[in-house]
XYZ file of C-alpha atoms in Angstrom:
487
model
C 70.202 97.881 158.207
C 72.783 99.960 156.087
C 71.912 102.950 153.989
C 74.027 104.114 151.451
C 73.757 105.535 147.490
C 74.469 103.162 144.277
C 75.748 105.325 141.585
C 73.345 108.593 142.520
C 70.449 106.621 143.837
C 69.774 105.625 147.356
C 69.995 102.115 148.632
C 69.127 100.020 151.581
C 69.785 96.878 152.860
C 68.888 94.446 155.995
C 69.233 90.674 155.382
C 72.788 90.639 153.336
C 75.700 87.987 154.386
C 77.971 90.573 156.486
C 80.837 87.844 154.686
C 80.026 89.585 151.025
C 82.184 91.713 149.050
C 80.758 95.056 147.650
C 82.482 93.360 144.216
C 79.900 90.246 144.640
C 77.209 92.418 145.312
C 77.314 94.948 142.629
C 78.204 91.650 140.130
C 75.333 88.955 141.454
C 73.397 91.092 143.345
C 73.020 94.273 141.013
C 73.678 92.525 137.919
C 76.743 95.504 137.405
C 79.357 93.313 135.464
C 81.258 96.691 134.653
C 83.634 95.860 137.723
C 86.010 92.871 137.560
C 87.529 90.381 139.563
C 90.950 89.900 138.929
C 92.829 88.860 141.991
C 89.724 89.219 145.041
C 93.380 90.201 147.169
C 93.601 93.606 146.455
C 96.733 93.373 144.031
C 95.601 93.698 140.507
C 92.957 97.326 140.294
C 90.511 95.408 137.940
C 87.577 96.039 140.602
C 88.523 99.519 141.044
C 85.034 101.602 142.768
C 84.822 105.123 144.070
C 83.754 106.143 147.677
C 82.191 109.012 148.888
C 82.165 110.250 152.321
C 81.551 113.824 154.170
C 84.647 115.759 154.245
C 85.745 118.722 156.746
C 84.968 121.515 153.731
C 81.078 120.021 153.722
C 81.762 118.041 150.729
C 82.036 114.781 149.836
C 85.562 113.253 149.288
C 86.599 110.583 146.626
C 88.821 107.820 147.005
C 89.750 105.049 144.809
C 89.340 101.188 146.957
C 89.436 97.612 146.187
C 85.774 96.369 146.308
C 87.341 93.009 145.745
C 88.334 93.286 149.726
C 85.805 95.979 151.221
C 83.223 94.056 152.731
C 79.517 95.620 151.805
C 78.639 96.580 155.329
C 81.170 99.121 155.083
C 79.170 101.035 152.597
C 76.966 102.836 155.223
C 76.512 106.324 154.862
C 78.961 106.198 151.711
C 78.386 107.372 148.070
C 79.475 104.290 145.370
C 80.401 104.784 142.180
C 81.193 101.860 139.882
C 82.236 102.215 136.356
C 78.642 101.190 135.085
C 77.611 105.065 136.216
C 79.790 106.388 133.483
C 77.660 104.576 130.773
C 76.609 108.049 129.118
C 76.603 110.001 125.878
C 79.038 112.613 127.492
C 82.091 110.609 127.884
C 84.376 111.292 131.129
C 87.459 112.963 130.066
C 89.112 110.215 130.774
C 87.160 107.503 128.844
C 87.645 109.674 125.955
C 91.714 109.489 126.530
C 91.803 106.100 126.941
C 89.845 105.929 123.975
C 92.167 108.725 121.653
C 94.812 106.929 123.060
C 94.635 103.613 122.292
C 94.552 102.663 125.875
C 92.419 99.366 126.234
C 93.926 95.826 124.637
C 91.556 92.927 125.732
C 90.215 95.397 128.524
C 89.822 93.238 131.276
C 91.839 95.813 133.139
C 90.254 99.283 131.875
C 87.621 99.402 134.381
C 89.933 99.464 136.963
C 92.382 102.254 134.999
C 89.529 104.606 134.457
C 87.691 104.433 138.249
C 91.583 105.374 139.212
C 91.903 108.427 137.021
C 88.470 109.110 137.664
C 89.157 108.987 141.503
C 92.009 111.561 140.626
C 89.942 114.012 138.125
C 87.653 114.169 140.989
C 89.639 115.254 143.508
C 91.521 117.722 141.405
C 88.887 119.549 138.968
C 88.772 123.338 139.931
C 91.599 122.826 141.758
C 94.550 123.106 139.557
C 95.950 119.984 137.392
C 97.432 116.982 138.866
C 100.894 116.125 139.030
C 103.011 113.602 137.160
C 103.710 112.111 140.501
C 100.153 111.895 141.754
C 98.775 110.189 137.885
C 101.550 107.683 138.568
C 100.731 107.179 142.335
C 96.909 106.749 141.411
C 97.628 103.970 138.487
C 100.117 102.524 140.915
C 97.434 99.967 142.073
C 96.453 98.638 138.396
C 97.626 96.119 136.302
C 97.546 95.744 132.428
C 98.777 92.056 132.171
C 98.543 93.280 128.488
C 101.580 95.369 128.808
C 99.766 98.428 127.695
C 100.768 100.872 130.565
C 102.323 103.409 127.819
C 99.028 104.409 126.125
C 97.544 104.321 129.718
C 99.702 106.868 131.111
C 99.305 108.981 128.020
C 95.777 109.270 128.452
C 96.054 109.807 132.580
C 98.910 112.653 131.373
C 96.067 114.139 128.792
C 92.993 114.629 131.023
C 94.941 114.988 134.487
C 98.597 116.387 133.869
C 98.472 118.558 130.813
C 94.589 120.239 131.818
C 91.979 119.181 133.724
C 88.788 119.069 131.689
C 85.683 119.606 132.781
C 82.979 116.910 132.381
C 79.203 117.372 132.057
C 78.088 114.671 134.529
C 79.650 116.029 137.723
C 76.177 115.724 139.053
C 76.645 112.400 139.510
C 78.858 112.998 142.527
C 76.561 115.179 145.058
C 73.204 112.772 144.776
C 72.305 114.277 148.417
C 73.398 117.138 150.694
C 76.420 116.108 152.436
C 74.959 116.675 155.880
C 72.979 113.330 154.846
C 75.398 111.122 154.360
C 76.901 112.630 157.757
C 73.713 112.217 159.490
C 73.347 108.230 158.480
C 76.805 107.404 159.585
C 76.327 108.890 162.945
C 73.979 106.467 163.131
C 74.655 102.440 164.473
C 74.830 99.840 161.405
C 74.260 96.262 161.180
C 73.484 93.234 158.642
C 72.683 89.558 159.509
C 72.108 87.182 157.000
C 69.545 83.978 157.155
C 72.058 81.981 158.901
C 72.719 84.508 161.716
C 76.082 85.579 160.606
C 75.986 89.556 161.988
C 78.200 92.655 160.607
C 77.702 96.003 163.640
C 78.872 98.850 163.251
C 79.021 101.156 166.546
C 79.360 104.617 166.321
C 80.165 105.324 170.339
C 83.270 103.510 172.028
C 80.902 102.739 174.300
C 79.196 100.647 171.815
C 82.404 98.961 170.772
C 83.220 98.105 174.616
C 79.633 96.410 175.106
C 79.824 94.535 172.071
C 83.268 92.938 172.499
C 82.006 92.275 175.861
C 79.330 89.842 174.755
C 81.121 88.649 171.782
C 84.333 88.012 172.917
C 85.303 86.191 169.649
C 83.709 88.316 167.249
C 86.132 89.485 164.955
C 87.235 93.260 164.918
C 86.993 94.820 160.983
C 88.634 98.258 160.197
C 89.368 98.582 156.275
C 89.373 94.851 156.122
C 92.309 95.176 153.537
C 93.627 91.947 155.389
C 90.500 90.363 156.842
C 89.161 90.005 153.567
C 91.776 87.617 152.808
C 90.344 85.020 154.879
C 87.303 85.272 152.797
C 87.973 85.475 149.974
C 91.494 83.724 149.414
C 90.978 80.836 152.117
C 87.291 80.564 151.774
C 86.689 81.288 155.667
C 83.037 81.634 156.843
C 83.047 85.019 159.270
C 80.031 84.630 161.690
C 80.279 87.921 163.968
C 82.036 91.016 161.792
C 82.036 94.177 164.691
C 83.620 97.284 162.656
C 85.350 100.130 164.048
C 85.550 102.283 160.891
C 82.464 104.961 162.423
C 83.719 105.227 165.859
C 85.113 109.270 165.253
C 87.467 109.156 168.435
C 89.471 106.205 166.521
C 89.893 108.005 163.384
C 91.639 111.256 165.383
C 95.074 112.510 164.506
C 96.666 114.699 167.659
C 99.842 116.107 168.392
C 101.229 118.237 171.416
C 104.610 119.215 171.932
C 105.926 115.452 172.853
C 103.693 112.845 171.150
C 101.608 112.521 167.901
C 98.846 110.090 168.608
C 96.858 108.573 165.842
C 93.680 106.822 166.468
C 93.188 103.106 165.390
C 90.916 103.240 162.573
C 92.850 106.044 160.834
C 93.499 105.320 157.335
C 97.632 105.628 155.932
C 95.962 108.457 153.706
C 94.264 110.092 156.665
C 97.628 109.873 159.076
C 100.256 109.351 156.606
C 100.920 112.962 155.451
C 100.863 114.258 159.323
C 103.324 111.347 160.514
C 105.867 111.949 157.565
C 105.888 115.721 158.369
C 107.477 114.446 161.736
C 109.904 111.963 160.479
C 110.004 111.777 156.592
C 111.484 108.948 156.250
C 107.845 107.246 156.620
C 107.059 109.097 153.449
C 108.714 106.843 150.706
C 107.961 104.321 152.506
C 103.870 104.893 152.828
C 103.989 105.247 149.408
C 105.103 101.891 148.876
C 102.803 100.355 151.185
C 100.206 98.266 149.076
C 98.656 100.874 146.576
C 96.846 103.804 147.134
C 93.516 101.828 146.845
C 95.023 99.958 149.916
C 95.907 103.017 151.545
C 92.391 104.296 151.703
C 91.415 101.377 153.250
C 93.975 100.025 155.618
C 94.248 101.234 159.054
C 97.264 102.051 161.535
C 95.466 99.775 164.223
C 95.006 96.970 161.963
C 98.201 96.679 160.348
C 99.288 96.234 164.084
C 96.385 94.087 164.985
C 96.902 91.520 162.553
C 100.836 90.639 164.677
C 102.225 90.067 161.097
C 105.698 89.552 161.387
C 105.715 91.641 157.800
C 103.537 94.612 158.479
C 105.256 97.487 157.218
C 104.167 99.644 160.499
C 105.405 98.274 163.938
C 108.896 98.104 163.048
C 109.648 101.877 162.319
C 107.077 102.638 165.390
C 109.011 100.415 167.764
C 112.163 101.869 166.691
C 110.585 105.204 167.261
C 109.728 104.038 170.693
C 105.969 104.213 170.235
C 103.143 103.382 172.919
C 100.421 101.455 172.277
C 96.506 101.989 173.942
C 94.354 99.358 174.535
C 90.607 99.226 175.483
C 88.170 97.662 176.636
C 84.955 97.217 179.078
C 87.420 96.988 181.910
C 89.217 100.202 180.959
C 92.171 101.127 179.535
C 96.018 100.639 179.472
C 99.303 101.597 177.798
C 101.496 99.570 176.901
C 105.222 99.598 174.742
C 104.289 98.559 171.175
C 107.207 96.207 171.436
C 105.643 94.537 174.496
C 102.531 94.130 172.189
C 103.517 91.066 170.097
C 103.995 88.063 171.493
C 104.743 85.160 169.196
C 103.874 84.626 165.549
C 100.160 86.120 165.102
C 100.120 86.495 168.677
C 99.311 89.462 170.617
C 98.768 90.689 174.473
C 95.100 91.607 173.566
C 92.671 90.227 176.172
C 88.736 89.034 175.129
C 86.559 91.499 174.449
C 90.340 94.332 174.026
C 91.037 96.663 170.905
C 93.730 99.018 170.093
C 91.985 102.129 170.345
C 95.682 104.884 169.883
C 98.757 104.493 168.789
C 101.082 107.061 170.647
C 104.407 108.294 168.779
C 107.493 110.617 170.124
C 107.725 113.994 168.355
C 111.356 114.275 167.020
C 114.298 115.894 169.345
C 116.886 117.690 167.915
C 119.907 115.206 166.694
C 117.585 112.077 166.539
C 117.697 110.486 162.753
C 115.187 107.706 161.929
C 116.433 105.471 158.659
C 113.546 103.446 157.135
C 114.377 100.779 154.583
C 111.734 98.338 152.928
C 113.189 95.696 150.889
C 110.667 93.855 148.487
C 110.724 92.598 144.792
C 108.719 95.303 143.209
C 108.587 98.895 143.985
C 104.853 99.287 143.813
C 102.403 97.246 145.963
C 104.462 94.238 147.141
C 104.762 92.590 150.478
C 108.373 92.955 152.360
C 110.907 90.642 152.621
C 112.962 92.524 155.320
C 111.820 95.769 156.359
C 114.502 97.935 158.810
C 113.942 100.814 160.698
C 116.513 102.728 162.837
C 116.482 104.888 165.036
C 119.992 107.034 166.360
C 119.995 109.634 168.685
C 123.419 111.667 167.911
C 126.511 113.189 169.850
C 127.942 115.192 167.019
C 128.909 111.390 165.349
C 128.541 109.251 168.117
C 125.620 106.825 168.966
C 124.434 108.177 171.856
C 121.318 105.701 172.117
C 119.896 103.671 169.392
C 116.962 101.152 168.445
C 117.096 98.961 165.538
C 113.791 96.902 164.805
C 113.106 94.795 161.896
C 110.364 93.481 159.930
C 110.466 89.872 158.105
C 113.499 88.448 160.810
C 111.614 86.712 162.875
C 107.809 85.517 163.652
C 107.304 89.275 165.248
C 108.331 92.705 164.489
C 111.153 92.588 167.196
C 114.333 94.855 168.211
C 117.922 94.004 167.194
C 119.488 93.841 171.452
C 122.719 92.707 170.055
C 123.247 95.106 167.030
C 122.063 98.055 169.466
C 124.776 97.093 171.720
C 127.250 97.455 169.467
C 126.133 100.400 167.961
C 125.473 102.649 171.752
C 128.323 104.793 172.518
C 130.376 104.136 169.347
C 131.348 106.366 166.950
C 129.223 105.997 163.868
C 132.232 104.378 161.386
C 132.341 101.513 159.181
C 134.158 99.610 162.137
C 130.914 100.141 164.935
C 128.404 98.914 161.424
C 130.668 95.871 161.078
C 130.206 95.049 164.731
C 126.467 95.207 164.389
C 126.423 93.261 161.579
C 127.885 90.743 163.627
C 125.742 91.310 166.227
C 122.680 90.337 163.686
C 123.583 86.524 163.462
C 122.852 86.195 167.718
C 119.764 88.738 167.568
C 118.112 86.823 164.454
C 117.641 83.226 162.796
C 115.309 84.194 159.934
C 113.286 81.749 158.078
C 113.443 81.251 153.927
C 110.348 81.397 152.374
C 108.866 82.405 148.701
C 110.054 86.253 149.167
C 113.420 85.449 150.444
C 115.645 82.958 151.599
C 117.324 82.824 154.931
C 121.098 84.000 154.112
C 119.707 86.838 151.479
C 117.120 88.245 154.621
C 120.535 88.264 156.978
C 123.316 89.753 154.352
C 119.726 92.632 153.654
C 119.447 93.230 156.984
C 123.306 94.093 157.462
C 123.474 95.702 154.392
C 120.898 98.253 155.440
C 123.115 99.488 158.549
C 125.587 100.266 156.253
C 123.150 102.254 153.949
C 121.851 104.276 156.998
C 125.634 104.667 157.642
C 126.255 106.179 154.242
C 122.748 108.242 153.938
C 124.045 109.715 157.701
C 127.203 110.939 155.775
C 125.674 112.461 152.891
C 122.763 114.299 154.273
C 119.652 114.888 153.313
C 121.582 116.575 150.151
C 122.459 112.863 148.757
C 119.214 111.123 149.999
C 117.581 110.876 146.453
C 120.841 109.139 145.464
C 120.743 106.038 148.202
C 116.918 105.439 147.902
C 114.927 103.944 144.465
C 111.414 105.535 145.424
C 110.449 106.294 142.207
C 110.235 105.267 138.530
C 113.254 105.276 135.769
């Protein structure tokens, strides 16, 4: 059985297909049509909800998800607000913008703008107003296919930007003590259907270890921002769901002196600010990684897990030279990250194995780490060639290098011949040339619908030379070698 609250008011439920999106349920199951389907991948915003979960000041903390691709188990000991809550006399805020502001067309969309603003007011109210950055960052995720972003953004600047008004039905977000919702997640959650097909949810590693044990081909879940897929885009049947997402030891974020080590369920908005305070170059980058409805869902562990030779992750972390720690009943090992992928979707993970850390060098002084994701749009889009880079420095020599790249080859996978060139030269046009060279023996890339072949290689050469000119101009001239933002 999973407990969890509906828009204020507590829910519970034991037979439920473990396979079924909170989007279907609220939709068939609660009759809630406010939420739409637009995409059911995670691209368009349209089924925009709100979670709530306990948060370190004894709270509960907002974020804005896809329900399209959050599967319904996940909901235990959560708060969920769909746009149907807001049905009230007192208007949000931002309802009222969007309304002053012309900000709905055919409105298929607006459901999905307002949860997003919503998500935002929520998290800033008392607080201080938001930022133009973070308005645009939370709208990031939705699309008008009306073309109607203008009046959209006007309204977001209104009740978020300009002042941050205060709305009548805050109520609506503390339907319980906090120390409730904490008490039902620290409890063990599960769903089978009528057909057998089983969702757990293990709150002790131990747990997780026994499970995988006995269910060697059960599938692992974390934020299911990729899983989902299989459900929902190829129409795959899941029989055995086991989720990591309430084990507390996998959500961890640690650092000594050496090594930050992030645990595998972390989210990119639980780990992301930490990791980019060591090397910012993951900032831009995270921010470009899916949308932030994405990035409260999506996990460290299973953007690795999934062997994608596109995840954004493993190529900056094997550049980095990052560890990888896997578990299971029969204990535990460490392994190189870059020993971790074997062939396309193929990993070293034995039966019944998880990723339980991620392990990642602290920087030393004159190390430099240049991260580069090429993709058609700015905002939530898949890459075509990611490259990351990492020099260690001699005043402008190459002392030691690793180049890894994303989108080359079936796996994430280091550049031998490019590093080669690159190790113990100085860092010039001439040594770039030679690893650009170097590229055509260390990679035969494939063409497919995001790029072809010969654009992926001339990318991936181009991008040494960017790193070399960002390495001349300092962090002074960064903001003039990077689009990050918007015109």
């Amino acid at each position: 059985m999973i407990e969890f609250y509906l828009n204020g008011q507590p829910e519970k439920l034991d037979r439920a297909d473990p396979n079924m999106s909170i989007l279907d349920w609220l939709r068939t199951k609660k009759r809630l049509s406010g939420t739409k389907e637009g995409c059911a991948s995670g691209d368009c915003g349209a089924c925009t909800v709100l979670i709530g979960s306990p948060s370190a000041d004894g709270g509960l903390h907002y974020t804005a998800i896809n329900s399209c691709i959050s599967l319904v188990g996940s909901l235990h000991g959560k708060h969920l607000i769909s746009v149907d809550a807001l049905q009230d006399e007192n208007a949000h805020p931002v309802q009222a913008a969007m309304v002053e502001c012309s900000g709905s067309q055919c409105g298929f969309c607006t459901p999905g703008f307002i949860m997003s603003m919503v998500g935002l007011h929520q998290q800033v109210v008392g607080k201080g107003n938001a930022s133009e950055h973070q308005m645009m960052e939370a709208l990031a995720g939705n699309l008008c296919r009306c073309t109607g972003y203008r009046p959209i953004i006007e309204a977001g600047r209104r009740t978020l930007v300009d002042a941050v008004q205060h709305w009548d039905g805050a109520a609506l977000f503390e339907p319980a003590p906090a120390e409730q919702f904490a008490t039902t997640r620290s409890t063990t959650a599960s769903l089978q259907d009528d057909e057998g097909k089983r969702f757990d949810a293990p709150v002790e590693l131990t747990e997780l270890r026994s499970l995988l044990a006995a269910n060697p081909d059960a599938r692992l879940v974390a934020g299911s921002t990729d899983l989902a897929l299989e459900i929902t885009q190829q129409l795959k049947v899941l029989p055995q769901l086991v989720s990591v997402e309430q084990i507390t030891e996998l959500h961890a974020v640690e650092g000594d002196e050496k090594n930050l080590t992030i645990g595998s369920a972390a989210t990119y908005s639980e780990f992301g600010a930490t990791l980019s305070a060591d090397w910012p170059a993951f900032a831009p980058m995270l921010e470009r990684l899916g949308s932030l409805q994405i990035r409260n869902r999506g996990t460290l562990g299973g953007n690795i897990g999934n062997a994608s030779p596109i995840g954004d992750m493993p190529p900056p972390l094997i550049a980095l030279g990052a560890d990888i720690q896997l578990d299971s009943a029969n204990g535990e090992r460490w392994i190189a990250l870059q020993d971790f992928f074997v062939d396309y979707k193929k990993t070293v993970l034995a039966p019944g194995e998880f990723i339980r850390a991620v392990r990642v060098p602290r920087p030393q002084a004159n190390e430099k780490l240049f991260l580069y994701k090429i993709s058609k749009r700015l905002d939530d889009d898949i890459s075509a060639v990611l490259g990351a880079f990492w020099l260690q420095f001699d005043g402008d020599t190459v002392s030691d290098c690793r180049l890894a790249f994303g989108g080359m080859a079936g796996i994430p996978k280091r550049a031998a011949g490019a590093e080669a060139a690159l190790r113990g030269a100085r860092f010039d046009e001439s040594a770039v040339a030679a690893a650009q060279a170097a590229l055509a023996t260390d990679f035969t890339p494939l063409s497919d619908v995001r790029a072809s072949a010969s654009y992926r290689s001339t990318v991936a050469g181009n991008l040494l030379l960017r790193a070399l000119y960002e390495f001349r101009a300092g962090d002074a001239g960064k903001a003039q070698l990077m689009v990050t933002d918007y015109a």
